[in-house]
PDB file of C-alpha atoms in Angstrom:
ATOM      1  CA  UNK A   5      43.939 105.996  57.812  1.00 60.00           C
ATOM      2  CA  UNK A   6      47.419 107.126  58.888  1.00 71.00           C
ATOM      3  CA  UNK A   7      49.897 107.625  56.426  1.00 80.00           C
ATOM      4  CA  UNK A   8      53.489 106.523  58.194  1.00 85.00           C
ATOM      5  CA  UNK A   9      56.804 105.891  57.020  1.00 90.00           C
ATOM      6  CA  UNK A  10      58.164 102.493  57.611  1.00 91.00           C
ATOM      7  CA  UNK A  11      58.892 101.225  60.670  1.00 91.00           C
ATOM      8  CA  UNK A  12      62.176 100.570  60.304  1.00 92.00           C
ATOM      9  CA  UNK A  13      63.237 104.228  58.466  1.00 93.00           C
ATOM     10  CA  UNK A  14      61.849 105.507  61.813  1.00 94.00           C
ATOM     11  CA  UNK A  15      64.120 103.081  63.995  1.00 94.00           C
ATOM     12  CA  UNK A  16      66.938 103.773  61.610  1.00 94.00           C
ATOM     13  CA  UNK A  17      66.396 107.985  61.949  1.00 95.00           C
ATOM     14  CA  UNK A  18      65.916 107.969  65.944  1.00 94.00           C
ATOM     15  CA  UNK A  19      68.783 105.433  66.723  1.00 93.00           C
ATOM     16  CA  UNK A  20      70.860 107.802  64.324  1.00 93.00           C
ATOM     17  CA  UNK A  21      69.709 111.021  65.717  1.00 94.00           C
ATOM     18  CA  UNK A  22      70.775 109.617  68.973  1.00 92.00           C
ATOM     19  CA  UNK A  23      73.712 109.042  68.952  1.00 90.00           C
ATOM     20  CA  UNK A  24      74.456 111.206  66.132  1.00 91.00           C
ATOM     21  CA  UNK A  25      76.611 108.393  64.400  1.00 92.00           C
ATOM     22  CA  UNK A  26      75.396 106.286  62.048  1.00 92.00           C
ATOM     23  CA  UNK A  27      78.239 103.538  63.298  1.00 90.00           C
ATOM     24  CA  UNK A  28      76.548 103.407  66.208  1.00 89.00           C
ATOM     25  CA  UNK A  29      73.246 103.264  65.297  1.00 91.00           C
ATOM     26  CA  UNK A  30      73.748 100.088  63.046  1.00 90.00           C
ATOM     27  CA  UNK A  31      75.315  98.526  65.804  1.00 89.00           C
ATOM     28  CA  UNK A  32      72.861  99.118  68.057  1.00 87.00           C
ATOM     29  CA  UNK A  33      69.731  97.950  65.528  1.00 90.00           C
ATOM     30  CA  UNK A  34      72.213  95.137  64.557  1.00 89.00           C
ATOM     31  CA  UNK A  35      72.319  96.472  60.846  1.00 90.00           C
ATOM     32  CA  UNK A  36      75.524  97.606  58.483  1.00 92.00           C
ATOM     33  CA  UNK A  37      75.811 101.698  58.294  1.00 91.00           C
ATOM     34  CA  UNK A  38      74.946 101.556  54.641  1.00 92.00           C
ATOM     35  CA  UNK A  39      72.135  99.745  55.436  1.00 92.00           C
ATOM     36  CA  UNK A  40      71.185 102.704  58.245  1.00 93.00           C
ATOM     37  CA  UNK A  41      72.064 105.116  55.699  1.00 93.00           C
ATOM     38  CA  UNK A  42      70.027 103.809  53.196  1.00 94.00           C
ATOM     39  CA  UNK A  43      67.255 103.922  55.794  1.00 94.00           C
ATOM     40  CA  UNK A  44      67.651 107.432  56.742  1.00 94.00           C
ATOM     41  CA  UNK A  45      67.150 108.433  52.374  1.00 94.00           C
ATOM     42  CA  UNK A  46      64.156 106.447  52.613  1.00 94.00           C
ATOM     43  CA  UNK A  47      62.672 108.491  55.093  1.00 94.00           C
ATOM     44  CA  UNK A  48      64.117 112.098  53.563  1.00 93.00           C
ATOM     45  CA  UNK A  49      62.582 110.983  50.237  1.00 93.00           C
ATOM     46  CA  UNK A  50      59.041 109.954  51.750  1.00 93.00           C
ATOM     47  CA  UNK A  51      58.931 113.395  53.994  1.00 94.00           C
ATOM     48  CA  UNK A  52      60.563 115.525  51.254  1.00 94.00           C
ATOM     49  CA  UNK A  53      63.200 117.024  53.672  1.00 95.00           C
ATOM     50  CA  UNK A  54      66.736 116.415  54.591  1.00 95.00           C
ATOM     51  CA  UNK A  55      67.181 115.076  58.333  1.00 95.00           C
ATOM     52  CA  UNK A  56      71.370 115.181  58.506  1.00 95.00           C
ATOM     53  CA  UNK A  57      73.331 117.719  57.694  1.00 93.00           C
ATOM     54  CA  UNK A  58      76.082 114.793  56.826  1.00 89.00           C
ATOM     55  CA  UNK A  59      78.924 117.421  55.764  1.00 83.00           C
ATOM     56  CA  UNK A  60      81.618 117.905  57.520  1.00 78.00           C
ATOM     57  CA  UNK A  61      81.295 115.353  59.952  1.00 78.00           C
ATOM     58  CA  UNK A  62      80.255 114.654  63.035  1.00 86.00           C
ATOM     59  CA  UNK A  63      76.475 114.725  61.560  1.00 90.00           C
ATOM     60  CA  UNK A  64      73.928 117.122  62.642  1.00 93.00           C
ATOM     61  CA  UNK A  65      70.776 117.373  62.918  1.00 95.00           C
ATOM     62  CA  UNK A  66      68.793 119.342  60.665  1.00 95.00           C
ATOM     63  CA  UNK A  67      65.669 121.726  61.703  1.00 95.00           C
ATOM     64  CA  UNK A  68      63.705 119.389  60.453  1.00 95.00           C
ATOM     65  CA  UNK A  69      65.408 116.593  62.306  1.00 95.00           C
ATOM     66  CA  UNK A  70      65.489 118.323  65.492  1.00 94.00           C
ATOM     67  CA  UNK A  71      61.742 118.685  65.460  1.00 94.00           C
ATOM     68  CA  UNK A  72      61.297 115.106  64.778  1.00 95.00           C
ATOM     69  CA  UNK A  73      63.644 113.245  66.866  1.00 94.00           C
ATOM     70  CA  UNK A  74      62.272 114.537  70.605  1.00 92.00           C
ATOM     71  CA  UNK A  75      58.716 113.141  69.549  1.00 92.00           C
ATOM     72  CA  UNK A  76      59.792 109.998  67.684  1.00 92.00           C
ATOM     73  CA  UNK A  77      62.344 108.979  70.756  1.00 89.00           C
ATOM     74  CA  UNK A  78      59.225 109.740  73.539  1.00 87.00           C
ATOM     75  CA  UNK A  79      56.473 107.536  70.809  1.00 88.00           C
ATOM     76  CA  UNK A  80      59.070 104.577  70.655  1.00 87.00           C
ATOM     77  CA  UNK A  81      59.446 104.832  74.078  1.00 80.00           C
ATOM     78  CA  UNK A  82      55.599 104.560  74.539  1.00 80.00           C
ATOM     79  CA  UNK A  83      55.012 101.766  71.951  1.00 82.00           C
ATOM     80  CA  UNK A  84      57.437  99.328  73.765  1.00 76.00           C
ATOM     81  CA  UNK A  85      56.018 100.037  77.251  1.00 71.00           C
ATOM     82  CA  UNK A  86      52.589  99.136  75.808  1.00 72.00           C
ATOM     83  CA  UNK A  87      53.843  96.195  74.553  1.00 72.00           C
ATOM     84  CA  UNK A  88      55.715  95.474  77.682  1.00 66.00           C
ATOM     85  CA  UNK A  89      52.169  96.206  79.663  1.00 63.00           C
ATOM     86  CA  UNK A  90      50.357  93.658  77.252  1.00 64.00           C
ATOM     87  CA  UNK A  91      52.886  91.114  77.348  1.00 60.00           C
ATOM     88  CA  UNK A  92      51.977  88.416  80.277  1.00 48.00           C
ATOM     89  CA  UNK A  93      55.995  87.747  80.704  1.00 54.00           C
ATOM     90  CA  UNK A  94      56.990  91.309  81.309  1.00 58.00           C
ATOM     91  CA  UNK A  95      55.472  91.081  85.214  1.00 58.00           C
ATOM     92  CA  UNK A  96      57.034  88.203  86.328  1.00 65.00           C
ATOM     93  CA  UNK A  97      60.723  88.522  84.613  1.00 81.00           C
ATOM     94  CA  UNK A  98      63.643  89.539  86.614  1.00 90.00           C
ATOM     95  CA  UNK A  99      64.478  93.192  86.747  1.00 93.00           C
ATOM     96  CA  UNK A 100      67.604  94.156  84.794  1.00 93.00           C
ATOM     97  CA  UNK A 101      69.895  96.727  86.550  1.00 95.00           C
ATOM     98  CA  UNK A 102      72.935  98.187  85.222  1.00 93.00           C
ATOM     99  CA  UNK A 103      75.397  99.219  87.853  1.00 94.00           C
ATOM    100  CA  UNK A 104      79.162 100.671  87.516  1.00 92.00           C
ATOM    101  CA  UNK A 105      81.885  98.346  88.298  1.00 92.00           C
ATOM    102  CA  UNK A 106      83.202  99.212  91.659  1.00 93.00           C
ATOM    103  CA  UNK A 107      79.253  99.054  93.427  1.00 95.00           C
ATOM    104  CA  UNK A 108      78.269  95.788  91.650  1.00 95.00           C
ATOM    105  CA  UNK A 109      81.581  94.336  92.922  1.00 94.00           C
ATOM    106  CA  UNK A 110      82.093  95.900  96.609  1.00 95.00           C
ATOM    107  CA  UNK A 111      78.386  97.073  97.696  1.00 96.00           C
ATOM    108  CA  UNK A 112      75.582  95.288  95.598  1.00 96.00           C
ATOM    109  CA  UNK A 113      76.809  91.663  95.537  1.00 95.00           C
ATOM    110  CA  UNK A 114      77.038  91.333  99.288  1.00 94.00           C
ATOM    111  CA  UNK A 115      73.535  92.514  99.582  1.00 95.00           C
ATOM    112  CA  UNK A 116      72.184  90.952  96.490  1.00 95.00           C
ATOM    113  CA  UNK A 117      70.317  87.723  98.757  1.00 94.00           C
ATOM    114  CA  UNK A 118      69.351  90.406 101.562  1.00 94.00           C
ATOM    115  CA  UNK A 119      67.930  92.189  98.551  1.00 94.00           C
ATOM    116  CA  UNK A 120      65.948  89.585  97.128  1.00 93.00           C
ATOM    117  CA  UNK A 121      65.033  87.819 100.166  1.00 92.00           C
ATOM    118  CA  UNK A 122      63.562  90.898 101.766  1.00 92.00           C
ATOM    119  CA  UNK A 123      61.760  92.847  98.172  1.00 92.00           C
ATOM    120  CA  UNK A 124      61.222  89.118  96.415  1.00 92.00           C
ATOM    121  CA  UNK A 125      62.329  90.871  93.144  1.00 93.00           C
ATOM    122  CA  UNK A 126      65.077  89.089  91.197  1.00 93.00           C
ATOM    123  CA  UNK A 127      67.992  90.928  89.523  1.00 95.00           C
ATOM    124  CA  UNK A 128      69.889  90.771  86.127  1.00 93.00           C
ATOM    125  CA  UNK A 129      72.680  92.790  87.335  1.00 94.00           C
ATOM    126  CA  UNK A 130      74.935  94.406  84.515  1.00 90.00           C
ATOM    127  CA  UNK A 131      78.411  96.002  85.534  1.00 90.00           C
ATOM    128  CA  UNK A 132      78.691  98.985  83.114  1.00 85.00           C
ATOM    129  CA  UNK A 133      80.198 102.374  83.263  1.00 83.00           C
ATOM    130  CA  UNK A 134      79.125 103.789  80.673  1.00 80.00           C
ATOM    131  CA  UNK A 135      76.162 106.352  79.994  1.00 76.00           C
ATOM    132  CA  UNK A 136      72.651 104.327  80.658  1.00 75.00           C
ATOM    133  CA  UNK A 137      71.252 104.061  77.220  1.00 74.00           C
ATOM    134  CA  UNK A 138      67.809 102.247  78.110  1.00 78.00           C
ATOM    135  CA  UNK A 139      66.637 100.746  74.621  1.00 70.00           C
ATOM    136  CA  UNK A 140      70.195 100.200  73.616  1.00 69.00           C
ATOM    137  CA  UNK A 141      70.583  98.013  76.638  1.00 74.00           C
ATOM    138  CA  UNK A 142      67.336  96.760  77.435  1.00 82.00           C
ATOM    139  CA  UNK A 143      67.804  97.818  81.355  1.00 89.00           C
ATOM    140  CA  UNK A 144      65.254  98.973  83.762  1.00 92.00           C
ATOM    141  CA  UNK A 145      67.227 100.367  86.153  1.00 95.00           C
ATOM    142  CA  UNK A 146      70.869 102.179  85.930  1.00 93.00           C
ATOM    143  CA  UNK A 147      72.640 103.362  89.183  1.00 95.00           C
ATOM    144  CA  UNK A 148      75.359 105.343  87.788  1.00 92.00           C
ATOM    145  CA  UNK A 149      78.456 107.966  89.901  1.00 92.00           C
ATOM    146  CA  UNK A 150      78.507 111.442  88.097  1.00 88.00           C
ATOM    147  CA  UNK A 151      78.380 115.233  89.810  1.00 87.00           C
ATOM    148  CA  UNK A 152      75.108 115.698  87.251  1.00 86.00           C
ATOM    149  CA  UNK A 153      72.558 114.093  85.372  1.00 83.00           C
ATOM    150  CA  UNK A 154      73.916 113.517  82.073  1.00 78.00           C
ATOM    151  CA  UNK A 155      71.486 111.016  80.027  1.00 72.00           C
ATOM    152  CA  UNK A 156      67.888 110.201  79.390  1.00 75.00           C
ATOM    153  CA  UNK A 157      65.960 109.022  82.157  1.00 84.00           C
ATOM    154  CA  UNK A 158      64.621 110.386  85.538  1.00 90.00           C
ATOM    155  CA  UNK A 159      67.683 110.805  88.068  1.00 94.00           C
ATOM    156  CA  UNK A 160      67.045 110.550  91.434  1.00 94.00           C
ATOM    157  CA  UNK A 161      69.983 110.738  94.205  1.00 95.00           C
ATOM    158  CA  UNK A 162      70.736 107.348  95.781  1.00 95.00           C
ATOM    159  CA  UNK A 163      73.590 108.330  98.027  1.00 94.00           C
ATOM    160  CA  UNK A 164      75.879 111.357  98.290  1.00 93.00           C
ATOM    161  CA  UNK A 165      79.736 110.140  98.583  1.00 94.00           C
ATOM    162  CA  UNK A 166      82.797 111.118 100.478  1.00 93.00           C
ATOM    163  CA  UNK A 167      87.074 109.993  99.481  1.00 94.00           C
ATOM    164  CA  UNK A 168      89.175 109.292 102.522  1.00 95.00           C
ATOM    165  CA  UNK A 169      92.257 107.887 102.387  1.00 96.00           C
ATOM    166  CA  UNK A 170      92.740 104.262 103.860  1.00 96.00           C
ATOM    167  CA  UNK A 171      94.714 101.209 104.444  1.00 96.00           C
ATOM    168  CA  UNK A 172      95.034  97.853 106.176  1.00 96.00           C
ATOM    169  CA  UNK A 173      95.593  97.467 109.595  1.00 96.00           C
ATOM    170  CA  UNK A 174      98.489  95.373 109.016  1.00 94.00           C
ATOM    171  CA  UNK A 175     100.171  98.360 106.760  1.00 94.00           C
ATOM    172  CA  UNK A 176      99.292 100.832 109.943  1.00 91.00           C
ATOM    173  CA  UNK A 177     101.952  98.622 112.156  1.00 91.00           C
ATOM    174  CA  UNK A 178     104.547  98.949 109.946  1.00 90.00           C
ATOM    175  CA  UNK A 179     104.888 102.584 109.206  1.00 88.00           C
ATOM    176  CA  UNK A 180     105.590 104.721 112.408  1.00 84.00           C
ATOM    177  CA  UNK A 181     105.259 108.284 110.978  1.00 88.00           C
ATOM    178  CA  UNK A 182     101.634 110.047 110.718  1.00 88.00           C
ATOM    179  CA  UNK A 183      99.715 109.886 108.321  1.00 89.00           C
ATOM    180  CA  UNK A 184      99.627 114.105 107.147  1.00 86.00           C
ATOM    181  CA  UNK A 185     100.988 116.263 104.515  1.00 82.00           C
ATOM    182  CA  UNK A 186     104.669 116.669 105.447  1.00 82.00           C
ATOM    183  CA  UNK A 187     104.724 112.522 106.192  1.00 83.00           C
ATOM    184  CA  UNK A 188     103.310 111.684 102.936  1.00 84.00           C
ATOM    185  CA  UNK A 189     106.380 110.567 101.007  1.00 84.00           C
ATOM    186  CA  UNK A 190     107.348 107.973 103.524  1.00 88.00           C
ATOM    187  CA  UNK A 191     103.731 105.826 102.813  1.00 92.00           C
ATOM    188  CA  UNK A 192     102.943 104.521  99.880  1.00 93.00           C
ATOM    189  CA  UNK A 193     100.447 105.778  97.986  1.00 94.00           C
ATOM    190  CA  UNK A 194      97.528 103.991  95.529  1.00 95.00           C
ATOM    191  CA  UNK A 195      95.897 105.626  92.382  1.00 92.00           C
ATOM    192  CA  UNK A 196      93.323 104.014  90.283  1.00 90.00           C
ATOM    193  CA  UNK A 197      92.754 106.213  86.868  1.00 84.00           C
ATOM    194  CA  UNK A 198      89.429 108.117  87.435  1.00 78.00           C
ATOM    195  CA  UNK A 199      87.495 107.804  83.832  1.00 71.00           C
ATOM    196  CA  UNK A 200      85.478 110.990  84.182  1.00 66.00           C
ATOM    197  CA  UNK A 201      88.729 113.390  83.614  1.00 63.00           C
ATOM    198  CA  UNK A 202      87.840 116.487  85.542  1.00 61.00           C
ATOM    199  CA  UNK A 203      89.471 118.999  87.826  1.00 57.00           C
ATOM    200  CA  UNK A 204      88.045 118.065  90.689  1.00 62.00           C
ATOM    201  CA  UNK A 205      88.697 113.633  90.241  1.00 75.00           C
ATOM    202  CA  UNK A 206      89.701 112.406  93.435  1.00 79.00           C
ATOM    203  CA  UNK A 207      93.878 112.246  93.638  1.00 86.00           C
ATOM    204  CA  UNK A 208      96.109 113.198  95.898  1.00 88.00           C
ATOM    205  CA  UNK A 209      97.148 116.364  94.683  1.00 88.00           C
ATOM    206  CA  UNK A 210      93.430 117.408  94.849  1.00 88.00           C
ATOM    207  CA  UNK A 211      93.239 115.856  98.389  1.00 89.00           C
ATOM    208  CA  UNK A 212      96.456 117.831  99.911  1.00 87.00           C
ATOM    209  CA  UNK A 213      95.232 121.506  97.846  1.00 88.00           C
ATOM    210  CA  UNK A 214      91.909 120.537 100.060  1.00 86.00           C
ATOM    211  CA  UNK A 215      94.153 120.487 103.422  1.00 83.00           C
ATOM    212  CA  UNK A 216      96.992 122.800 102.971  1.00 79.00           C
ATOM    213  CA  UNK A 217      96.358 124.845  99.379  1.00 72.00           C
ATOM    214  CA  UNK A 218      99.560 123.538  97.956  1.00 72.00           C
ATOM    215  CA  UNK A 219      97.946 121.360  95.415  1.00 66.00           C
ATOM    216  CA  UNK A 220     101.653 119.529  95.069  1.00 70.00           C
ATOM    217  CA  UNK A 221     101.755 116.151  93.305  1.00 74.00           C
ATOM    218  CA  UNK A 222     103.089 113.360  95.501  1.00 80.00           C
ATOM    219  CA  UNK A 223     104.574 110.500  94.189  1.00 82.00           C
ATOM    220  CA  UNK A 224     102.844 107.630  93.732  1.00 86.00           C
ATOM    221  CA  UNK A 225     103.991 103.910  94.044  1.00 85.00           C
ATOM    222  CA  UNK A 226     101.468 102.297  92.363  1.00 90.00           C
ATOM    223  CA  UNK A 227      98.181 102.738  89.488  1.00 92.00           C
ATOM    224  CA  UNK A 228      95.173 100.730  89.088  1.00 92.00           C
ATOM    225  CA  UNK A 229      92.864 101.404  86.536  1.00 89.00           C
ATOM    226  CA  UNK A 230      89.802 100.003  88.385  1.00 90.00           C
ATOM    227  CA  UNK A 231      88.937 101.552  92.061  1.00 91.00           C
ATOM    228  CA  UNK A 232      88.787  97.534  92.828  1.00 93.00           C
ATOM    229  CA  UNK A 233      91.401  96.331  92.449  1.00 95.00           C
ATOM    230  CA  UNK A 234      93.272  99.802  94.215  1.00 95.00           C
ATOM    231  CA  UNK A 235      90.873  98.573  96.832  1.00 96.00           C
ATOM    232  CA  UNK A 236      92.194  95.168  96.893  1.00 96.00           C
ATOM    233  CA  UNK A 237      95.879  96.085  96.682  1.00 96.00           C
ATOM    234  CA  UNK A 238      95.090  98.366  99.624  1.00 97.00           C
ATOM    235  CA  UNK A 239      93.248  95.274 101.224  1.00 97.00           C
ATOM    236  CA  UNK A 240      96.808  93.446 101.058  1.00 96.00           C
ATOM    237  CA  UNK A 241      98.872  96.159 102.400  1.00 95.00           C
ATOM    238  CA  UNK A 242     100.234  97.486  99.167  1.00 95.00           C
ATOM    239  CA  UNK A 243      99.508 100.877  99.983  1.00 95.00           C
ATOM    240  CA  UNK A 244      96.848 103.621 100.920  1.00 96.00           C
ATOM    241  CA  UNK A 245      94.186 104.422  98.702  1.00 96.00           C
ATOM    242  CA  UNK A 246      91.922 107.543  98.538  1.00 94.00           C
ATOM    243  CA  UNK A 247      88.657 105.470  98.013  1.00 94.00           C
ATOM    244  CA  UNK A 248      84.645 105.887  98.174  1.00 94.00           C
ATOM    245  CA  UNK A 249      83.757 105.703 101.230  1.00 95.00           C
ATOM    246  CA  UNK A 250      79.914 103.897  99.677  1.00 95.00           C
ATOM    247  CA  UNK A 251      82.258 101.735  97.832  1.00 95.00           C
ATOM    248  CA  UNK A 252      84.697 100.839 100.861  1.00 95.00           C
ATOM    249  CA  UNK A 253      81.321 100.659 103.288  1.00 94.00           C
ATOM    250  CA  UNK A 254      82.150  97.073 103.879  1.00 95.00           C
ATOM    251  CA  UNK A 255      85.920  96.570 104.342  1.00 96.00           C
ATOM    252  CA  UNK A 256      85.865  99.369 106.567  1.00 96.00           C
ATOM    253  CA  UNK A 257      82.659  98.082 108.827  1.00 94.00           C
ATOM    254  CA  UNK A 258      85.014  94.651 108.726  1.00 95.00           C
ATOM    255  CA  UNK A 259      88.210  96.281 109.343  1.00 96.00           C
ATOM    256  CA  UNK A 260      89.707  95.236 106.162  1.00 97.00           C
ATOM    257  CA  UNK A 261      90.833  98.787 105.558  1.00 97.00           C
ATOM    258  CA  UNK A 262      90.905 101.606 108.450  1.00 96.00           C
ATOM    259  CA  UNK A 263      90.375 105.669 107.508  1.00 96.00           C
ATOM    260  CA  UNK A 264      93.672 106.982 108.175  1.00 94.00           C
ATOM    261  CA  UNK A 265      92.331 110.785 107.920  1.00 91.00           C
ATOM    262  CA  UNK A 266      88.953 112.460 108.353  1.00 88.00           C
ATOM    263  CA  UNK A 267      90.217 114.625 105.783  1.00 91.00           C
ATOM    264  CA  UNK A 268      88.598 114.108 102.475  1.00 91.00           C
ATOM    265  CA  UNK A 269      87.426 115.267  98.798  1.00 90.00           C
ATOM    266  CA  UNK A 270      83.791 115.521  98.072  1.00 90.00           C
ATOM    267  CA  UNK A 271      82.888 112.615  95.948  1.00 89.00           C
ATOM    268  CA  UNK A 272      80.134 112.730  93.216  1.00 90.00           C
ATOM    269  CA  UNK A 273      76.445 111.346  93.796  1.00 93.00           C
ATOM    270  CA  UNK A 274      75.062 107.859  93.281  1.00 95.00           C
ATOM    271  CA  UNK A 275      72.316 108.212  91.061  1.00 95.00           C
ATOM    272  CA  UNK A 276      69.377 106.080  90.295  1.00 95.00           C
ATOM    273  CA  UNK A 277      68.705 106.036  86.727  1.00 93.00           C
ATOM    274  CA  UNK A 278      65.117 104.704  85.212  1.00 93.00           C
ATOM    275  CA  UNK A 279      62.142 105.735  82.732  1.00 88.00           C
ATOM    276  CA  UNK A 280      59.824 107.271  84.320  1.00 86.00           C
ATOM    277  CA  UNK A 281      57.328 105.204  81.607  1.00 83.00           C
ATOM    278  CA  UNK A 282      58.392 102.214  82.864  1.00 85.00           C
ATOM    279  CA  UNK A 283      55.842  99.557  83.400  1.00 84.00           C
ATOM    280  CA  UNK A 284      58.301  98.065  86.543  1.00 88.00           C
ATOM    281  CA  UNK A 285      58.141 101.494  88.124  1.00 90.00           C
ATOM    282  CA  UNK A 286      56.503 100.160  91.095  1.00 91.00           C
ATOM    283  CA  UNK A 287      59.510  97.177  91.639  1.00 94.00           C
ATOM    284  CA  UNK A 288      62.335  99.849  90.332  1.00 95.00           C
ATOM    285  CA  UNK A 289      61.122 102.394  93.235  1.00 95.00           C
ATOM    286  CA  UNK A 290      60.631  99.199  95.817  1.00 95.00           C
ATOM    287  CA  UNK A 291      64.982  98.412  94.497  1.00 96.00           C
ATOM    288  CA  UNK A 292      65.984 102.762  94.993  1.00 96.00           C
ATOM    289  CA  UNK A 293      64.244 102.543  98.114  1.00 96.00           C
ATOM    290  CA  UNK A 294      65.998  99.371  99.677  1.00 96.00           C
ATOM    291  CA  UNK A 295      68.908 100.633  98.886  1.00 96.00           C
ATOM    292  CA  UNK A 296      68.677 103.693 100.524  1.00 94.00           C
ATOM    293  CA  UNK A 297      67.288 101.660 103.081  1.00 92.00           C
ATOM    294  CA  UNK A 298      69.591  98.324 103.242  1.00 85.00           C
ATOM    295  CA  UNK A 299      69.541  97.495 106.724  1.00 56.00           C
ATOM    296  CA  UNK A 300      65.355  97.508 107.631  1.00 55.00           C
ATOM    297  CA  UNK A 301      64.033  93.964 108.358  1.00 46.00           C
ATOM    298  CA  UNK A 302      60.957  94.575 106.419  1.00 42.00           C
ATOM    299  CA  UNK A 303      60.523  94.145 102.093  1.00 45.00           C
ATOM    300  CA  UNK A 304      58.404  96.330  99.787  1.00 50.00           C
ATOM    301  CA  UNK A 305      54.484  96.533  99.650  1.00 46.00           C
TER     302      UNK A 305
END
């Protein structure tokens, strides 16, 4: 007979390990962080080896903790995709998808009917920025905007991504100057606050140091910090806005907004984000591949 530790010292260890806060981990299992802490003794006591180093913080794992963690994540993993396989309501339930802000709102909605019309899967759709955490969030699928993979999960490239600057027609009557480098200060120019600080996020000083080299900060009339609503304001002739041009796929094709440049900053990738364990593998790839895919007449197999 196998000799385990409790279930829930096991929960409490790998939630812990993950995230490598023990904050974090109770609120993810729903549970106090003495109560995780508590947990986490249990198990050091039954194995006879410390798992955190807890001093000074952030905690750490131990040697010992590093070697258990990997296979303890991967087994819980397995144990609630065989449940999931077993379970008669798993099959039939709608798939839940966890998408960042600016594609739910701008490129998923307006497709979402198409979508189910033409695959006959139903969605739970999530908006969510943040890192896909799978069990945390009881998702399926994640499509997420980074340069790299960056979490668990197989990553598989759903669209590459350009930033152009745009407007509204109705702001393009009004202003009688081109739209180029030594013209800039007489439009008005839209920021959103990218979350993912990096040297390369897409602003305008990054966007003139691509045309000219002078990498000169114009100013800017007004800041969003959602890319929707810097679309929107753009939409209503507030300004121009250096958008996605995945995101902005439908106000442009409506004329809602017009590219004022082909000039433009490499974006970073749409990613589709799932387990590769996943007992809805064959309706997650059927999703990735519609999307790639979104205007074919015919569903999935």
């Amino acid at each position: 007979m196998r000799r385990l530790p409790p279930l829930h010292a096991l929960r409490a260890f790998e939630a812990a390990a993950r995230h490598l806060h023990f904050g974090h981990a109770a609120a993810e299992l729903h549970l106090t962080p003495t109560a995780i802490s508590h947990q986490i003794r249990q198990l050091e006591a039954i194995l006879g080896v410390k798992l955190f180093i807890r001093h000074p913080r952030p905690v750490r794992l131990t040697r010992e903790g590093e070697m258990l963690f990997p296979v303890l994540n991967r087994s819980l993993d397995q144990i609630a995709a065989a449940i999931a396989t077993v379970s008669s309501e798993d099959a039939g339930r709608p798939l839940s998808v966890s998408v960042t802000m600016a594609f739910a709102s701008r490129w998923l909605m307006p497709r979402l009917a198409q979508l189910r019309e033409e695959t006959g899967i139903e969605l739970i759709v999530n908006a969510d920025d943040r890192p896909a955490i799978f069990q945390r969030d009881n998702i399926d699928l994640a499509i997420r905007y980074a340069n790299d993979p960056s979490s668990e999960g197989n990553w598989t490239v759903l669209f590459a991504d350009r930033l152009v600057p745009m407007c509204s027609p109705r702001l393009l009557e009004e202003i009688d100057v081109p739209f180029d480098p030594e013209h800039l200060s007489d439009w008005r120019l839209i920021h959103y606050d990218w979350k993912q600080k990096s040297a390369g996020s897409p602003t305008w000083k990054n966007w003139l140091t691509r045309i000219n080299g002078r990498g000169v900060a114009p100013p800017i009339a007004q800041v969003f910090s959602e890319e929707i609503h810097a679309l929107d304001a753009a939409i209503a002739g507030l300004g121009v806005v250096l958008a996605s041009e995945i995101v902005a796929a439908d106000d442009l094709r409506k004329g809602h907004l017009i590219k004022l440049s082909e000039h433009s900053l490499d974006g970073q990738t749409f990613w589709a984000v799932f387990q590769e364990e996943s007992t809805r593998k064959k309706d997650i790839l059927c999703i990735i591949d519609w999307m790639r895919n979104a205007d074919r007449d015919e569903g999935c197999p």
